[in-house]
C-alpha positions as a Markdown table, in Angstrom:
| # | Residue | x | y | z |
|---|---|---|---|---|
| 1 | Met | 0.0 | 0.0 | 0.0 |
| 2 | Met | 1.5 | 3.3 | -1.0 |
| 3 | Ser | 1.8 | 6.1 | 1.5 |
| 4 | Pro | -0.6 | 8.9 | 0.8 |
| 5 | Gln | 0.9 | 12.3 | -0.1 |
| 6 | Ala | -0.3 | 15.8 | 0.0 |
| 7 | Asn | 1.3 | 18.6 | -2.0 |
| 8 | Thr | 1.3 | 22.0 | -0.3 |
| 9 | Asn | 3.5 | 25.0 | -1.0 |
| 10 | Asn | 5.8 | 22.8 | -3.1 |
| 11 | Ile | 6.4 | 20.5 | -0.2 |
| 12 | Thr | 5.4 | 16.9 | -0.2 |
| 13 | Ile | 4.3 | 15.5 | 3.2 |
| 14 | Thr | 4.4 | 11.7 | 3.3 |
| 15 | Met | 2.9 | 10.1 | 6.4 |
| 16 | Pro | 4.6 | 6.9 | 7.7 |
| 17 | Ala | 3.0 | 3.5 | 7.0 |
| 18 | Ser | 2.3 | 3.0 | 10.7 |
| 19 | Ser | -0.3 | 5.9 | 10.5 |
| 20 | His | -2.6 | 4.2 | 8.1 |
| 21 | Asn | -4.9 | 2.4 | 10.5 |
| 22 | Cys | -7.7 | 4.9 | 11.3 |
| 23 | Ser | -9.4 | 2.9 | 14.0 |
| 24 | Asn | -6.5 | 1.9 | 16.3 |
| 25 | Lys | -5.8 | 3.4 | 19.7 |
| 26 | Glu | -3.0 | 5.6 | 18.4 |
| 27 | Gly | -5.6 | 7.9 | 16.9 |
| 28 | Thr | -3.6 | 8.3 | 13.7 |
| 29 | Cys | -6.5 | 9.9 | 11.9 |
| 30 | Ala | -7.4 | 12.1 | 14.8 |
| 31 | Ser | -6.5 | 15.3 | 13.0 |
| 32 | Arg | -9.3 | 17.6 | 11.8 |
| 33 | Asp | -8.3 | 17.3 | 8.1 |
| 34 | His | -7.5 | 13.5 | 8.3 |
| 35 | Ile | -4.1 | 14.4 | 6.9 |
| 36 | Glu | -2.8 | 10.8 | 7.2 |
| 37 | Cys | -5.7 | 9.1 | 5.4 |
| 38 | Asn | -6.9 | 11.5 | 2.9 |
| 39 | Gly | -4.1 | 12.2 | 0.4 |
| 40 | Asn | -6.4 | 14.4 | -1.8 |
| 41 | Ala | -7.3 | 16.9 | 0.9 |
| 42 | Pro | -5.6 | 20.2 | 0.6 |
| 43 | Ile | -3.3 | 20.9 | 3.6 |
| 44 | Ser | -1.9 | 24.3 | 4.6 |
| 45 | Lys | 1.1 | 24.5 | 6.8 |
| 46 | Asn | -0.9 | 26.3 | 9.4 |
| 47 | Ser | -3.3 | 23.4 | 9.8 |
| 48 | Ile | -0.8 | 20.7 | 10.7 |
| 49 | Asp | -0.6 | 20.2 | 14.4 |
| 50 | Leu | 2.3 | 17.8 | 15.2 |
| 51 | Ser | 1.3 | 17.8 | 18.8 |
| 52 | Glu | -2.4 | 17.0 | 18.4 |
| 53 | Asn | -1.9 | 13.5 | 20.0 |
| 54 | Leu | 0.9 | 13.9 | 22.5 |
| 55 | Glu | 0.7 | 10.2 | 23.6 |
| 56 | Phe | 1.7 | 9.1 | 20.0 |
| 57 | Trp | 3.4 | 12.2 | 18.6 |
| 58 | Met | 6.4 | 10.4 | 17.3 |
| 59 | Thr | 4.3 | 7.6 | 15.7 |
| 60 | Arg | 2.3 | 10.3 | 13.9 |
| 61 | Leu | 5.2 | 12.4 | 12.5 |
| 62 | Pro | 5.3 | 12.8 | 8.7 |
| 63 | Leu | 7.8 | 10.5 | 7.0 |
| 64 | Lys | 10.2 | 13.3 | 6.3 |
| 65 | Leu | 10.7 | 13.8 | 10.0 |
| 66 | Gln | 10.7 | 10.0 | 10.7 |
| 67 | Thr | 13.8 | 9.7 | 8.5 |
| 68 | Leu | 15.8 | 12.5 | 10.2 |
| 69 | Pro | 18.4 | 11.6 | 12.9 |
| 70 | Ile | 16.8 | 12.1 | 16.3 |
| 71 | Ile | 19.6 | 14.5 | 17.3 |
| 72 | Gln | 18.0 | 16.8 | 14.7 |
| 73 | Leu | 14.4 | 16.6 | 16.1 |
| 74 | Ala | 12.9 | 18.8 | 18.8 |
| 75 | Ile | 12.1 | 16.5 | 21.7 |
| 76 | Pro | 10.5 | 17.6 | 25.0 |
| 77 | Gly | 11.9 | 16.3 | 28.3 |
| 78 | Ser | 11.3 | 16.7 | 32.0 |
| 79 | His | 13.8 | 18.0 | 34.6 |
| 80 | Asn | 14.2 | 15.8 | 37.7 |
| 81 | Ser | 11.6 | 13.5 | 36.2 |
| 82 | Met | 11.0 | 11.3 | 39.3 |
| 83 | Thr | 10.6 | 14.0 | 41.9 |
| 84 | Tyr | 6.9 | 13.4 | 41.9 |
| 85 | Thr | 7.7 | 10.4 | 44.2 |
| 86 | Ile | 9.2 | 12.6 | 46.9 |
| 87 | Glu | 7.2 | 13.1 | 50.1 |
| 88 | Pro | 7.8 | 16.0 | 52.6 |
| 89 | Gly | 8.7 | 13.6 | 55.5 |
| 90 | Asn | 11.4 | 11.6 | 53.4 |
| 91 | Asp | 15.0 | 11.6 | 54.5 |
| 92 | Ile | 17.3 | 14.4 | 53.2 |
| 93 | Gly | 19.5 | 13.0 | 50.4 |
| 94 | Pro | 23.3 | 12.8 | 50.0 |
| 95 | Asp | 23.0 | 15.3 | 47.1 |
| 96 | Glu | 22.6 | 18.1 | 49.6 |
| 97 | Thr | 25.5 | 19.9 | 51.3 |
| 98 | Pro | 26.9 | 18.4 | 54.5 |
| 99 | Ser | 25.5 | 21.3 | 56.5 |
| 100 | Ile | 21.9 | 20.7 | 55.1 |
| 101 | Gln | 22.2 | 17.0 | 55.8 |
| 102 | Met | 23.3 | 17.7 | 59.4 |
| 103 | Leu | 20.4 | 20.2 | 59.9 |
| 104 | Gly | 18.1 | 17.6 | 58.4 |
| 105 | Arg | 19.1 | 15.1 | 61.1 |
| 106 | Cys | 19.0 | 17.5 | 64.0 |
| 107 | Leu | 16.0 | 19.6 | 62.9 |
| 108 | Ser | 14.1 | 17.3 | 60.6 |
| 109 | Ile | 10.7 | 18.7 | 61.3 |
| 110 | Leu | 11.8 | 22.1 | 60.2 |
| 111 | Met | 14.2 | 21.3 | 57.4 |
| 112 | Arg | 12.5 | 18.6 | 55.4 |
| 113 | Pro | 9.4 | 20.6 | 54.4 |
| 114 | Ile | 11.7 | 23.5 | 53.3 |
| 115 | Val | 13.9 | 21.2 | 51.2 |
| 116 | Phe | 10.8 | 19.5 | 49.8 |
| 117 | Asn | 9.4 | 22.9 | 48.6 |
| 118 | Trp | 12.5 | 23.4 | 46.5 |
| 119 | Ser | 13.1 | 19.8 | 45.4 |
| 120 | Val | 10.0 | 18.8 | 43.6 |
| 121 | Asn | 10.3 | 19.6 | 39.9 |
| 122 | Gln | 7.4 | 17.4 | 38.6 |
| 123 | Glu | 4.0 | 16.8 | 40.0 |
| 124 | Ile | 2.7 | 14.0 | 37.7 |
| 125 | Ser | 3.7 | 10.4 | 37.4 |
| 126 | Val | 6.1 | 9.2 | 34.7 |
| 127 | Arg | 3.3 | 7.5 | 32.8 |
| 128 | Glu | 1.4 | 10.8 | 32.7 |
| 129 | Gln | 4.6 | 12.6 | 31.6 |
| 130 | Leu | 5.0 | 10.1 | 28.7 |
| 131 | Asp | 1.3 | 10.5 | 27.8 |
| 132 | Gly | 1.9 | 14.2 | 27.7 |
| 133 | Gly | 4.6 | 13.9 | 25.1 |
| 134 | Ile | 7.7 | 13.8 | 27.3 |
| 135 | Arg | 10.4 | 11.6 | 25.7 |
| 136 | Tyr | 13.5 | 12.4 | 27.8 |
| 137 | Leu | 13.7 | 11.6 | 31.5 |
| 138 | Asp | 16.3 | 13.2 | 33.8 |
| 139 | Leu | 17.2 | 10.7 | 36.5 |
| 140 | Arg | 19.3 | 11.1 | 39.8 |
| 141 | Val | 19.8 | 8.1 | 42.0 |
| 142 | Ala | 21.3 | 7.3 | 45.4 |
| 143 | Val | 21.8 | 4.3 | 47.6 |
| 144 | Lys | 20.2 | 4.2 | 51.0 |
| 145 | Thr | 23.1 | 2.5 | 52.9 |
| 146 | Ser | 20.7 | 1.4 | 55.7 |
| 147 | Glu | 18.8 | -0.7 | 53.2 |
| 148 | Asp | 21.4 | -1.1 | 50.4 |
| 149 | Lys | 18.7 | -0.2 | 47.9 |
| 150 | Ile | 18.7 | 2.4 | 45.1 |
| 151 | Tyr | 16.3 | 5.3 | 45.1 |
| 152 | Phe | 15.5 | 8.3 | 43.0 |
| 153 | Leu | 16.2 | 11.6 | 44.7 |
| 154 | His | 16.6 | 15.4 | 44.5 |
| 155 | Gly | 17.1 | 17.0 | 47.9 |
| 156 | Leu | 15.0 | 14.3 | 49.5 |
| 157 | Tyr | 14.9 | 10.6 | 48.7 |
| 158 | Gly | 12.0 | 9.6 | 46.4 |
| 159 | Ala | 10.8 | 6.2 | 45.4 |
| 160 | Glu | 12.9 | 3.0 | 45.1 |
| 161 | Ile | 13.7 | 2.7 | 41.4 |
| 162 | Ser | 12.1 | -0.6 | 40.5 |
| 163 | Gln | 8.4 | 0.4 | 39.9 |
| 164 | Pro | 8.9 | 3.7 | 38.1 |
| 165 | Leu | 11.3 | 2.1 | 35.6 |
| 166 | Gln | 9.0 | -0.8 | 35.2 |
| 167 | Asp | 6.2 | 1.7 | 34.5 |
| 168 | Val | 8.4 | 3.2 | 31.7 |
| 169 | Ala | 9.0 | -0.3 | 30.2 |
| 170 | Asp | 5.3 | -1.2 | 30.4 |
| 171 | Trp | 4.4 | 2.1 | 28.7 |
| 172 | Leu | 6.8 | 1.4 | 25.9 |
| 173 | Ser | 5.2 | -2.0 | 25.3 |
| 174 | Thr | 2.0 | -0.4 | 24.4 |
| 175 | His | 3.6 | 2.4 | 22.3 |
| 176 | Pro | 5.9 | 0.4 | 20.0 |
| 177 | Asn | 6.9 | 3.3 | 17.7 |
| 178 | Glu | 7.7 | 5.8 | 20.5 |
| 179 | Ile | 11.3 | 6.3 | 21.7 |
| 180 | Ile | 12.5 | 7.3 | 25.2 |
| 181 | Ile | 15.8 | 8.7 | 26.4 |
| 182 | Leu | 16.7 | 7.9 | 30.0 |
| 183 | Asp | 19.5 | 10.1 | 31.3 |
| 184 | Phe | 21.1 | 8.8 | 34.5 |
| 185 | Gln | 22.7 | 12.1 | 35.5 |
| 186 | His | 24.0 | 11.7 | 39.0 |
| 187 | Phe | 24.9 | 8.8 | 41.3 |
| 188 | Tyr | 25.4 | 9.2 | 45.1 |
| 189 | Lys | 26.9 | 6.7 | 47.6 |
| 190 | Phe | 27.5 | 4.3 | 44.7 |
| 191 | Asn | 30.2 | 1.7 | 44.7 |
| 192 | Tyr | 31.1 | -0.8 | 41.9 |
| 193 | Gln | 28.6 | -3.3 | 43.1 |
| 194 | His | 25.8 | -0.7 | 43.1 |
| 195 | His | 26.5 | 0.3 | 39.5 |
| 196 | Ala | 26.6 | -3.4 | 38.6 |
| 197 | Ser | 23.2 | -4.0 | 40.2 |
| 198 | Leu | 21.6 | -0.9 | 38.6 |
| 199 | Ile | 23.0 | -1.8 | 35.1 |
| 200 | Glu | 21.8 | -5.4 | 35.4 |
| 201 | Phe | 18.3 | -4.1 | 36.4 |
| 202 | Ile | 18.2 | -1.7 | 33.4 |
| 203 | Lys | 19.1 | -4.7 | 31.1 |
| 204 | Gln | 16.5 | -6.9 | 32.8 |
| 205 | Val | 13.7 | -4.3 | 32.5 |
| 206 | Phe | 14.3 | -3.0 | 29.0 |
| 207 | Gly | 16.1 | -5.9 | 27.4 |
| 208 | Arg | 15.8 | -5.9 | 23.6 |
| 209 | Lys | 14.4 | -2.3 | 23.6 |
| 210 | Leu | 17.8 | -0.9 | 24.5 |
| 211 | Cys | 19.6 | 0.8 | 21.6 |
| 212 | Pro | 23.3 | -0.1 | 21.4 |
| 213 | Val | 26.0 | 2.6 | 21.4 |
| 214 | Phe | 27.3 | 3.7 | 18.0 |
| 215 | Asn | 30.2 | 6.0 | 17.2 |
| 216 | Lys | 28.0 | 8.1 | 14.9 |
| 217 | Leu | 24.4 | 9.1 | 15.5 |
| 218 | Asp | 23.5 | 10.3 | 12.0 |
| 219 | His | 21.6 | 7.1 | 11.1 |
| 220 | Leu | 19.6 | 6.9 | 14.2 |
| 221 | Ser | 16.2 | 8.1 | 12.9 |
| 222 | Leu | 12.8 | 7.1 | 14.2 |
| 223 | Gln | 12.3 | 5.0 | 11.1 |
| 224 | Trp | 15.5 | 3.1 | 11.6 |
| 225 | Leu | 14.9 | 2.6 | 15.3 |
| 226 | Asn | 11.4 | 1.3 | 14.7 |
| 227 | Lys | 12.7 | -1.1 | 12.1 |
| 228 | Glu | 15.2 | -2.5 | 14.6 |
| 229 | Ala | 12.7 | -2.4 | 17.5 |
| 230 | Tyr | 14.9 | -0.2 | 19.6 |
| 231 | Gln | 12.9 | 2.1 | 21.9 |
| 232 | Val | 15.3 | 3.2 | 24.7 |
| 233 | Phe | 18.5 | 5.2 | 24.9 |
| 234 | Val | 20.1 | 4.9 | 28.3 |
| 235 | Ile | 22.7 | 7.6 | 29.0 |
| 236 | Tyr | 24.9 | 6.6 | 31.9 |
| 237 | Arg | 27.1 | 9.5 | 33.1 |
| 238 | Asn | 29.6 | 7.4 | 34.9 |
| 239 | Ile | 32.8 | 5.6 | 33.9 |
| 240 | Ala | 31.0 | 2.3 | 34.6 |
| 241 | Ala | 29.2 | 2.7 | 31.3 |
| 242 | Arg | 32.4 | 1.9 | 29.3 |
| 243 | Asn | 31.9 | -1.8 | 29.9 |
| 244 | Tyr | 28.4 | -2.0 | 28.4 |
| 245 | Asn | 27.5 | -1.6 | 24.7 |
| 246 | Tyr | 24.0 | -0.4 | 25.6 |
| 247 | Leu | 24.9 | 2.5 | 27.9 |
| 248 | Trp | 25.6 | 5.7 | 26.1 |
| 249 | Pro | 28.5 | 7.8 | 27.6 |
| 250 | Ser | 28.1 | 11.3 | 28.8 |
| 251 | Gly | 30.1 | 12.7 | 25.8 |
| 252 | Ala | 27.4 | 11.5 | 23.3 |
| 253 | Trp | 24.7 | 13.8 | 24.8 |
| 254 | Ser | 25.8 | 17.2 | 25.9 |
| 255 | Thr | 23.7 | 18.9 | 28.7 |
| 256 | Pro | 25.1 | 22.3 | 29.8 |
| 257 | Trp | 23.5 | 23.5 | 33.1 |
| 258 | Pro | 22.5 | 27.3 | 33.4 |
| 259 | Asn | 22.7 | 27.3 | 37.2 |
| 260 | Thr | 21.0 | 30.7 | 37.7 |
| 261 | Val | 17.8 | 32.3 | 39.1 |
| 262 | Asn | 18.0 | 35.2 | 36.7 |
| 263 | Thr | 15.9 | 34.9 | 33.5 |
| 264 | Ser | 18.2 | 37.1 | 31.4 |
| 265 | Thr | 21.2 | 35.1 | 32.3 |
| 266 | Leu | 19.3 | 31.9 | 31.5 |
| 267 | Val | 18.3 | 33.1 | 28.0 |
| 268 | Asn | 21.8 | 34.3 | 27.3 |
| 269 | Phe | 23.2 | 30.9 | 28.4 |
| 270 | Leu | 20.7 | 29.0 | 26.3 |
| 271 | Asn | 21.6 | 31.1 | 23.2 |
| 272 | Glu | 25.4 | 30.9 | 23.7 |
| 273 | Ser | 25.3 | 27.1 | 24.5 |
| 274 | Leu | 23.1 | 26.2 | 21.5 |
| 275 | Gln | 25.3 | 28.3 | 19.2 |
| 276 | Ala | 28.3 | 26.3 | 20.4 |
| 277 | Arg | 26.6 | 22.9 | 20.0 |
| 278 | Asn | 28.4 | 20.0 | 18.4 |
| 279 | Pro | 25.9 | 18.9 | 15.6 |
| 280 | Arg | 27.3 | 15.4 | 15.6 |
| 281 | Ile | 26.0 | 14.5 | 19.1 |
| 282 | Gly | 22.8 | 14.8 | 21.1 |
| 283 | Tyr | 22.1 | 18.1 | 22.9 |
| 284 | Val | 20.0 | 19.1 | 25.9 |
| 285 | Ser | 18.8 | 22.7 | 26.4 |
| 286 | Gln | 17.9 | 23.1 | 30.1 |
| 287 | Cys | 15.1 | 25.6 | 30.3 |
| 288 | Leu | 15.0 | 26.0 | 34.0 |
| 289 | Leu | 16.0 | 28.2 | 36.9 |
| 290 | Thr | 18.0 | 26.8 | 39.9 |
| 291 | Pro | 17.6 | 28.3 | 43.3 |
| 292 | Asn | 20.8 | 28.7 | 45.4 |
| 293 | Ala | 21.0 | 28.8 | 49.2 |
| 294 | Ala | 20.8 | 32.6 | 49.3 |
| 295 | Tyr | 17.6 | 32.5 | 47.2 |
| 296 | Val | 16.0 | 29.9 | 49.3 |
| 297 | Ile | 16.8 | 31.8 | 52.5 |
| 298 | Lys | 15.3 | 34.9 | 51.0 |
| 299 | His | 12.1 | 33.0 | 50.0 |
| 300 | Ile | 12.1 | 30.6 | 53.0 |
| 301 | Cys | 8.3 | 30.2 | 52.9 |
| 302 | Gly | 8.2 | 29.9 | 49.1 |
| 303 | Asn | 8.6 | 27.0 | 46.7 |
| 304 | Leu | 9.9 | 26.3 | 43.2 |
| 305 | His | 6.4 | 26.1 | 41.6 |
| 306 | Arg | 5.3 | 29.5 | 42.8 |
| 307 | Asp | 8.4 | 31.6 | 42.9 |
| 308 | Leu | 10.5 | 30.5 | 39.9 |
| 309 | Cys | 8.4 | 28.5 | 37.6 |
| 310 | Pro | 6.1 | 31.2 | 36.2 |
| 311 | Lys | 8.8 | 33.6 | 35.2 |
| 312 | Cys | 10.9 | 30.8 | 33.8 |
| 313 | Arg | 8.1 | 29.4 | 31.7 |
| 314 | Lys | 7.3 | 32.8 | 30.2 |
| 315 | Val | 10.9 | 33.4 | 28.9 |
| 316 | Thr | 11.7 | 29.8 | 27.9 |
| 317 | Leu | 8.5 | 29.3 | 25.9 |
| 318 | Ser | 9.4 | 32.4 | 24.0 |
| 319 | Trp | 12.9 | 31.2 | 23.5 |
| 320 | Ile | 11.7 | 27.8 | 22.2 |
| 321 | Lys | 9.5 | 29.5 | 19.6 |
| 322 | Lys | 12.5 | 31.5 | 18.3 |
| 323 | His | 14.7 | 28.5 | 17.7 |
| 324 | Ala | 14.5 | 25.6 | 15.3 |
| 325 | Pro | 15.6 | 22.0 | 15.3 |
| 326 | Gly | 17.8 | 20.6 | 12.6 |
| 327 | Asn | 21.5 | 20.1 | 12.0 |
| 328 | Gly | 23.2 | 21.9 | 14.9 |
| 329 | Gly | 19.8 | 23.3 | 16.0 |
| 330 | Met | 17.6 | 22.7 | 19.0 |
| 331 | Asn | 17.3 | 19.1 | 20.1 |
| 332 | Ile | 16.1 | 17.9 | 23.5 |
| 333 | Val | 14.5 | 20.7 | 25.7 |
| 334 | Ile | 13.7 | 20.1 | 29.3 |
| 335 | Thr | 11.9 | 22.1 | 32.0 |
| 336 | Asp | 10.1 | 21.9 | 35.3 |
| 337 | Phe | 6.4 | 21.1 | 35.8 |
| 338 | Val | 5.7 | 19.9 | 32.3 |
| 339 | Ser | 2.0 | 19.4 | 32.7 |
| 340 | Leu | 1.2 | 23.1 | 33.3 |
| 341 | Asp | -1.3 | 24.7 | 31.0 |
| 342 | Asn | -2.4 | 21.4 | 29.5 |
| 343 | Phe | 1.2 | 20.5 | 28.5 |
| 344 | Ile | 1.9 | 23.7 | 26.7 |
| 345 | Phe | 5.6 | 23.0 | 27.0 |
| 346 | Ser | 5.5 | 19.7 | 25.2 |
| 347 | Lys | 3.2 | 21.1 | 22.5 |
| 348 | Thr | 5.5 | 24.1 | 21.9 |
| 349 | Val | 8.6 | 21.9 | 21.5 |
| 350 | Ile | 7.0 | 19.3 | 19.3 |
| 351 | Gln | 5.5 | 21.9 | 17.0 |
| 352 | Arg | 8.9 | 23.4 | 16.4 |
| 353 | Asn | 9.5 | 20.4 | 14.1 |
| 354 | Met | 7.3 | 22.1 | 11.6 |
| 355 | Gln | 10.4 | 24.2 | 10.8 |
| 356 | Leu | 12.0 | 21.1 | 9.3 |
| 357 | Leu | 9.0 | 20.6 | 7.0 |
| 358 | Tyr | 8.7 | 24.3 | 6.1 |
| 359 | Pro | 12.1 | 26.0 | 6.5 |
| 360 | Asp | 10.6 | 29.4 | 5.6 |
| 361 | Ile | 7.9 | 29.3 | 8.3 |
| 362 | Ser | 8.0 | 32.1 | 10.8 |
| 363 | Cys | 10.0 | 31.2 | 14.0 |
| 364 | Asn | 7.1 | 32.5 | 16.1 |
| 365 | Asn | 4.5 | 30.2 | 14.7 |
């Protein structure tokens, strides 16, 4: 069966074969103009909504985008993805400074709620994040020495890793054409055996879905990944990754950190870092503000959601609309509280891929 095509503004849009079933759960004919299944319908570039079905947005991409390397696509991600599992009464984690850890032990009733207010970056489960279009997960893990188990954390300990990672694997099984990038950013209180245990668990949970490491990434398109049945990239930012062919090293996916509470500094950093991007590797733009100790003390009764998120979202959504994906362009973009305003962040990032279909389209559309 030939893929239907529509000719608009001298550009041919060919939808992937996986989009031809109008009645399946993926909703591949959910668009108002039935772009995928009515090759004769006129299509204007303003009517194509790549983010119409966030749960299956990769599956529904036009063929032209399916054949591009994923390091050239605009992909939304969540910052500190597993912090929704943190509770106010949880123990303070080893990622905090020694002084905060000490105060947490001595004045736990006072300190833990304060740390909690500035540690939670996501409020919805990982399944809900994936349903909302998120395809990159930022992960930090630590060992609880009293239990010798591995937990997610950020300021405070969150959930033990098993169930959230299994949730990701289960989600992938019902979304066979979607791709997820798992970025294990930081490891605390880990020894060799802890790394071995975590790596073995990753292999056990994701198995054949794991994409092996390649020296070059220019052939790693959604189309090729689907053909090979690879759905998961695991970035493992530790030297332990060198012994495993399915753990991508830190150097393959650059992720510069702005480390500021100032929006102007953030935007300048995003611009300068993107301009210096190596187009041959993956790249993460961190659209977020990070409170330091002085800021938290000044806003002791505040929290990340109320005090930093609104102004960050305003400037970063504008920044995203002014930049395009492509060779050396915007790639993975992450932020806090991705579900706000009905996933406007995911929708904005995904829709920027229109620039790859229509290079002359206005950057603010």
